Short mmCIF file of C-alpha atoms in Angstrom, two decimals:
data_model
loop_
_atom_site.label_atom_id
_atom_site.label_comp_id
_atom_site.label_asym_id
_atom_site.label_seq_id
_atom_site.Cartn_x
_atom_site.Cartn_y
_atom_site.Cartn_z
CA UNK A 1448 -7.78 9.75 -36.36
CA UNK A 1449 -11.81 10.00 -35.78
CA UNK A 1450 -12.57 12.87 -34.09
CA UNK A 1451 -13.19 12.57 -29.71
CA UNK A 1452 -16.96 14.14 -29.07
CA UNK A 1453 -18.79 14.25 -25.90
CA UNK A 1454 -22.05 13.21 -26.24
CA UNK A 1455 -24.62 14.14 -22.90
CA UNK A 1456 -27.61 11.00 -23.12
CA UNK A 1457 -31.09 12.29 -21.18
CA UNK A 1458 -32.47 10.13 -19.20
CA UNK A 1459 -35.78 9.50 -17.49
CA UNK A 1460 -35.47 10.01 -13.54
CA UNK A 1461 -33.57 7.36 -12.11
CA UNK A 1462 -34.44 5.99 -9.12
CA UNK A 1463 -33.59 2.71 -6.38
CA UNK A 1464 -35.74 1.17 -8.57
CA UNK A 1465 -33.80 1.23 -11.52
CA UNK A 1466 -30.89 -1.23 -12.21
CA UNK A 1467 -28.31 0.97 -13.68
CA UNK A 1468 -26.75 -1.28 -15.87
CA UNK A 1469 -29.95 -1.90 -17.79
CA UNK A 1470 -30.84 1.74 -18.02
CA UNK A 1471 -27.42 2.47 -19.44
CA UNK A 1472 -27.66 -0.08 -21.66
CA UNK A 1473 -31.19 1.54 -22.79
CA UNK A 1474 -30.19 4.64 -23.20
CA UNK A 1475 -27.09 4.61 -24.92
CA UNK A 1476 -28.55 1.76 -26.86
CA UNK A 1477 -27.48 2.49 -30.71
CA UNK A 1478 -24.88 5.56 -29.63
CA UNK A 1479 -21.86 3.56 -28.93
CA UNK A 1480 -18.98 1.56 -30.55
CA UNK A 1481 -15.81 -0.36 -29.05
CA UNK A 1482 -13.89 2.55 -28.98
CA UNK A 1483 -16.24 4.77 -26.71
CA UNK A 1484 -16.29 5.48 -23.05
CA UNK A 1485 -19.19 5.46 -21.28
CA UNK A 1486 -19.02 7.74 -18.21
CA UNK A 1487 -22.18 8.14 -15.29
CA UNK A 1488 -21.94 10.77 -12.64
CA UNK A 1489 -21.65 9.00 -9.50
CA UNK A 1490 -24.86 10.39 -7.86
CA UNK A 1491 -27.01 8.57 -10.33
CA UNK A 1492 -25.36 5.29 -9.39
CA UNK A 1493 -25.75 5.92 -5.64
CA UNK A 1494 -29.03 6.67 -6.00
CA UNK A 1495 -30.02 3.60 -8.09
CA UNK A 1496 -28.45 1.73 -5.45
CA UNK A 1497 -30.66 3.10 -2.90
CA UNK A 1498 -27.63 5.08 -1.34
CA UNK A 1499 -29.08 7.94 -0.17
CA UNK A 1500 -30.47 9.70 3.22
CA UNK A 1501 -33.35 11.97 3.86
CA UNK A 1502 -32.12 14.67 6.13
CA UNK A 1503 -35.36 14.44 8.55
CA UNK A 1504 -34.66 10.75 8.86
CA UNK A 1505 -31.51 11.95 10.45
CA UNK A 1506 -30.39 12.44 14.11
CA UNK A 1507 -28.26 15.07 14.83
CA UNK A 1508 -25.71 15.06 17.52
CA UNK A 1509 -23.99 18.11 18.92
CA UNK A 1510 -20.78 16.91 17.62
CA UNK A 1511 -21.87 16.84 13.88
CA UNK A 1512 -22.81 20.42 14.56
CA UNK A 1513 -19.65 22.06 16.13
CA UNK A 1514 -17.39 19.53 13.07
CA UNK A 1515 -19.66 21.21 10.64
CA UNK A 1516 -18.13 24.79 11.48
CA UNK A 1517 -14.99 24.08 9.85
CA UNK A 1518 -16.20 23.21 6.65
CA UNK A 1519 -15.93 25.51 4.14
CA UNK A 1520 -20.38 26.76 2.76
CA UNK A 1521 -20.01 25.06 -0.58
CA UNK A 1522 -19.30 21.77 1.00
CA UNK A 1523 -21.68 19.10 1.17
CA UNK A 1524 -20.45 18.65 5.10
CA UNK A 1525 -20.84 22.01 5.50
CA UNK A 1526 -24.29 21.47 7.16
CA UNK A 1527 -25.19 19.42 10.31
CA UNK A 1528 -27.22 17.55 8.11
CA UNK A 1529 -24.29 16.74 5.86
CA UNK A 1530 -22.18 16.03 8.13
CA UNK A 1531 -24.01 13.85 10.64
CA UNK A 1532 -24.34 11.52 7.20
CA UNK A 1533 -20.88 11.37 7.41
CA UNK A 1534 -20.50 10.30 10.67
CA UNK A 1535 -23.22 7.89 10.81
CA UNK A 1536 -21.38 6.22 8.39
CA UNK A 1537 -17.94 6.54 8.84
CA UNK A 1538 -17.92 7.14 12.64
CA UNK A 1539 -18.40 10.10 14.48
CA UNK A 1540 -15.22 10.26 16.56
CA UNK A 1541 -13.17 8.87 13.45
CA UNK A 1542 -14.61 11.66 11.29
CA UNK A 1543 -14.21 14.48 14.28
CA UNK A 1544 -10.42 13.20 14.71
CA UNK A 1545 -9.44 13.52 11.16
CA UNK A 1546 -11.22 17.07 10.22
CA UNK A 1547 -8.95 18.42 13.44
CA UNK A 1548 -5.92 16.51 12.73
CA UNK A 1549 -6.34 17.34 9.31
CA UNK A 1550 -5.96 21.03 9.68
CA UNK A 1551 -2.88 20.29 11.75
CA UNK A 1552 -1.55 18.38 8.84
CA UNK A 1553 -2.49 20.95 6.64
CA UNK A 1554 -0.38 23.33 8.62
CA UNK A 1555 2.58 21.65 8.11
CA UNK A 1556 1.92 21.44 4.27
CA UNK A 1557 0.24 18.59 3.88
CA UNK A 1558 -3.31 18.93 2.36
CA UNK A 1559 -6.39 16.63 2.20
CA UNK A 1560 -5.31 14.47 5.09
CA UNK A 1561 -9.25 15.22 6.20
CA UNK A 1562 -10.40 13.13 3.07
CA UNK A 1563 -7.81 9.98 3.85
CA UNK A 1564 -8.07 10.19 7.30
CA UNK A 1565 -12.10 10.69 7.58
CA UNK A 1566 -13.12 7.51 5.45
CA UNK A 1567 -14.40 7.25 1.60
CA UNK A 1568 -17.10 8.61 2.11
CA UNK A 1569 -16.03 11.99 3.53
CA UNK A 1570 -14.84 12.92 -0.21
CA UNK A 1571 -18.04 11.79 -2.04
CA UNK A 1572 -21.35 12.52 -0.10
CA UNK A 1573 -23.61 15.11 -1.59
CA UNK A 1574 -26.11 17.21 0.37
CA UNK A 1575 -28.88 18.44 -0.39
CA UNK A 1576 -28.60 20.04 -4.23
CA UNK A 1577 -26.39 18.70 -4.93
CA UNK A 1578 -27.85 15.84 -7.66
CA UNK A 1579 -31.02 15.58 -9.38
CA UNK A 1580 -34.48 16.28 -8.55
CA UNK A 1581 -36.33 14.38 -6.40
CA UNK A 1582 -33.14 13.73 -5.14
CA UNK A 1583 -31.89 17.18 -4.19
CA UNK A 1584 -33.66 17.35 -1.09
CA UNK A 1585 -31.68 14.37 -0.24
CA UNK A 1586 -28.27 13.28 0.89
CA UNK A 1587 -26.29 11.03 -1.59
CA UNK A 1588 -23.30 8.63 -0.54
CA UNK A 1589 -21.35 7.35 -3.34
CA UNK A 1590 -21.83 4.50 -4.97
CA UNK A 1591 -20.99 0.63 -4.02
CA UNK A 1592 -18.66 -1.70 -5.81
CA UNK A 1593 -17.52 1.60 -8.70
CA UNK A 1594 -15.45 -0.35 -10.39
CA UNK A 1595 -17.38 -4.04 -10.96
CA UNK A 1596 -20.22 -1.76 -12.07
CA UNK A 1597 -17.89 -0.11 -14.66
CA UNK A 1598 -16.75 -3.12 -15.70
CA UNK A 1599 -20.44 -4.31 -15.96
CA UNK A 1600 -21.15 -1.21 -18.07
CA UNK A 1601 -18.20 -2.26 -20.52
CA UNK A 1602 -19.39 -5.91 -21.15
CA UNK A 1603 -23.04 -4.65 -21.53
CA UNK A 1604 -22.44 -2.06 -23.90
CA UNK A 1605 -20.01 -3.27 -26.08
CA UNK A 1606 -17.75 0.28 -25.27
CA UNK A 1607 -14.56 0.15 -24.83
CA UNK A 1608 -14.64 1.22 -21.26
CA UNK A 1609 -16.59 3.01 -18.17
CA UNK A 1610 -15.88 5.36 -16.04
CA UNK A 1611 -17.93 6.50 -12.87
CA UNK A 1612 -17.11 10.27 -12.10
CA UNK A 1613 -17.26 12.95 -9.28
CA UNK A 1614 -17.90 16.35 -11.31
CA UNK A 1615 -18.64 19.73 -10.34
CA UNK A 1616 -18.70 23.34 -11.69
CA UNK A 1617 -15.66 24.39 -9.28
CA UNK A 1618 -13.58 22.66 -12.15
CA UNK A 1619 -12.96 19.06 -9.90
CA UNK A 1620 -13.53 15.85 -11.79
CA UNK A 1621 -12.42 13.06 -9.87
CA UNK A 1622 -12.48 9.27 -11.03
CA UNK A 1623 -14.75 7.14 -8.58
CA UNK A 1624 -14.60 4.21 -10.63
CA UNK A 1625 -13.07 3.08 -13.74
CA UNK A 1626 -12.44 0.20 -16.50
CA UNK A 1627 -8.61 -1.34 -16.24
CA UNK A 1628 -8.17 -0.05 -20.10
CA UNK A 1629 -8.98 3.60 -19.44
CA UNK A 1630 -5.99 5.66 -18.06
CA UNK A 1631 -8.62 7.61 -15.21
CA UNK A 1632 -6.14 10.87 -15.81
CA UNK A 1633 -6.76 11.72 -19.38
CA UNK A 1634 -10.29 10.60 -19.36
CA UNK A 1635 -11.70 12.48 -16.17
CA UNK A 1636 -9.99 15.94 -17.70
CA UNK A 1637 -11.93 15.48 -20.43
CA UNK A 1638 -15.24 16.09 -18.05
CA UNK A 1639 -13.58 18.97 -16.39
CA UNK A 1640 -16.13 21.28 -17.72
CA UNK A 1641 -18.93 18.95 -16.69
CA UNK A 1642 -20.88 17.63 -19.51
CA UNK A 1643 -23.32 16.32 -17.12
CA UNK A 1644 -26.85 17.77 -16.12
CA UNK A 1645 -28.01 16.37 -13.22
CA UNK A 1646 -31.19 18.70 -12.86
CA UNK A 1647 -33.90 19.79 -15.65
CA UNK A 1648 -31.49 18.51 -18.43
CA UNK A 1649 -31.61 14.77 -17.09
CA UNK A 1650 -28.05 13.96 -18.66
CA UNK A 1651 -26.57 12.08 -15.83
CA UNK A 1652 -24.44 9.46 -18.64
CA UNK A 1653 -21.98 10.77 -21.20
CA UNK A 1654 -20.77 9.58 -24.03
CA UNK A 1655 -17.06 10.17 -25.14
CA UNK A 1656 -16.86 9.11 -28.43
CA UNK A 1657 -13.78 7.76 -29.98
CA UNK A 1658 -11.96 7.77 -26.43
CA UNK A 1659 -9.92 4.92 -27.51
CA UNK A 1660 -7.73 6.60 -29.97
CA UNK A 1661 -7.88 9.87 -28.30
CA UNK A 1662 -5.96 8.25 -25.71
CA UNK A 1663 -3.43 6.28 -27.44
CA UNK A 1664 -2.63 9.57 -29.13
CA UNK A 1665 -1.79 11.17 -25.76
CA UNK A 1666 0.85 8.48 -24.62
#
């Protein structure tokens, strides 16, 4: 069996003005085969699809800045900034209702009820830092349409699938969107360490080569 690598690609600074399926299919352009996986932090996808906030464009209401309280400091809601995002988007009663009802869930044992209950987005916004210069004095939503972009990806590259990813250094990779071949478990462990560098090192795409049989040998 070939050997499974990961591969960081550097990048130029993406930007709305980018289409992200060409620039993948730029960069990557010679470094993949059918049985690859192509995987793109989520920010970088957001952010070519012009998915992002500047906090002084924002309005902040006295309700996004009692909610943000109760978020923990190395959450992207954690600020009023952060969360008024949130609620511009989601709702801001909708989003109030589920971080309080959440912690009542959560004391009966059931955790995360915040993230179902608040909307998508409440799981995958990033504040400001949290992605890649210019960017970092921005706030990020996730991206649109994850999976037809994946799939997009695929059939542009040749790989053998895509994967759009949610990874941090607190050891959380979480699938955002992925190709119907790739089983999203196995692959996003493999970027629990995460391979990508979203600031000076410009390696927002990943490469994991030989993916295919790596994950037939795990079934």
């Amino acid at each position: 069996m070939a050997e499974m690598e990961l591969i960081p690609v550097p990048t130029r600074i993406l930007t709305e003005k980018d289409d992200i399926i060409d620039a993948i299919d730029h960069y990557t352009k010679g470094k993949v085969g059918p049985d690859d996986l192509i995987c793109s932090a989520e920010s970088v996808v957001a952010i070519t699809q012009g998915r992002y906030v500047r906090p002084e464009d924002l309005h902040i209401t006295r309700v996004a800045q009692f909610c943000c309280r109760f978020i923990p400091d190395y959450g992207s809601l954690a600020s009023p900034h952060g969360m008024q995002s949130l609620m511009d988007v989601e709702g801001k009663w909708r989003v109030a209702f589920a971080l309080f009802a959440g912690f009542f869930a959560k004391l009966v044992g059931k955790s995360g009820m915040f993230y179902k209950w608040g909307g998508k987005e409440t799981a995958m916004i990033d504040d400001v830092t949290g992605t890649m210069p210019p960017f970092d004095k921005c706030i990020v939503y996730g991206p649109a349409d994850a999976d037809k972009v994946c799939a997009q990806i695929a059939e542009r590259t040749g790989a053998f699938g895509a994967m759009i990813a949610d990874v941090n250094d607190l050891k959380r990779s979480r699938v955002v969107g992925i190709t119907k071949a790739v089983d999203g478990d196995i692959a996003r462990m493999l970027l629990i360490d995460n391979p990508f560098g979203n600031a000076s090192q410009k390696t927002p795409i990943c490469i994991i080569k030989n993916y295919r049989q790596y994950q037939e040998s795990k079934k």
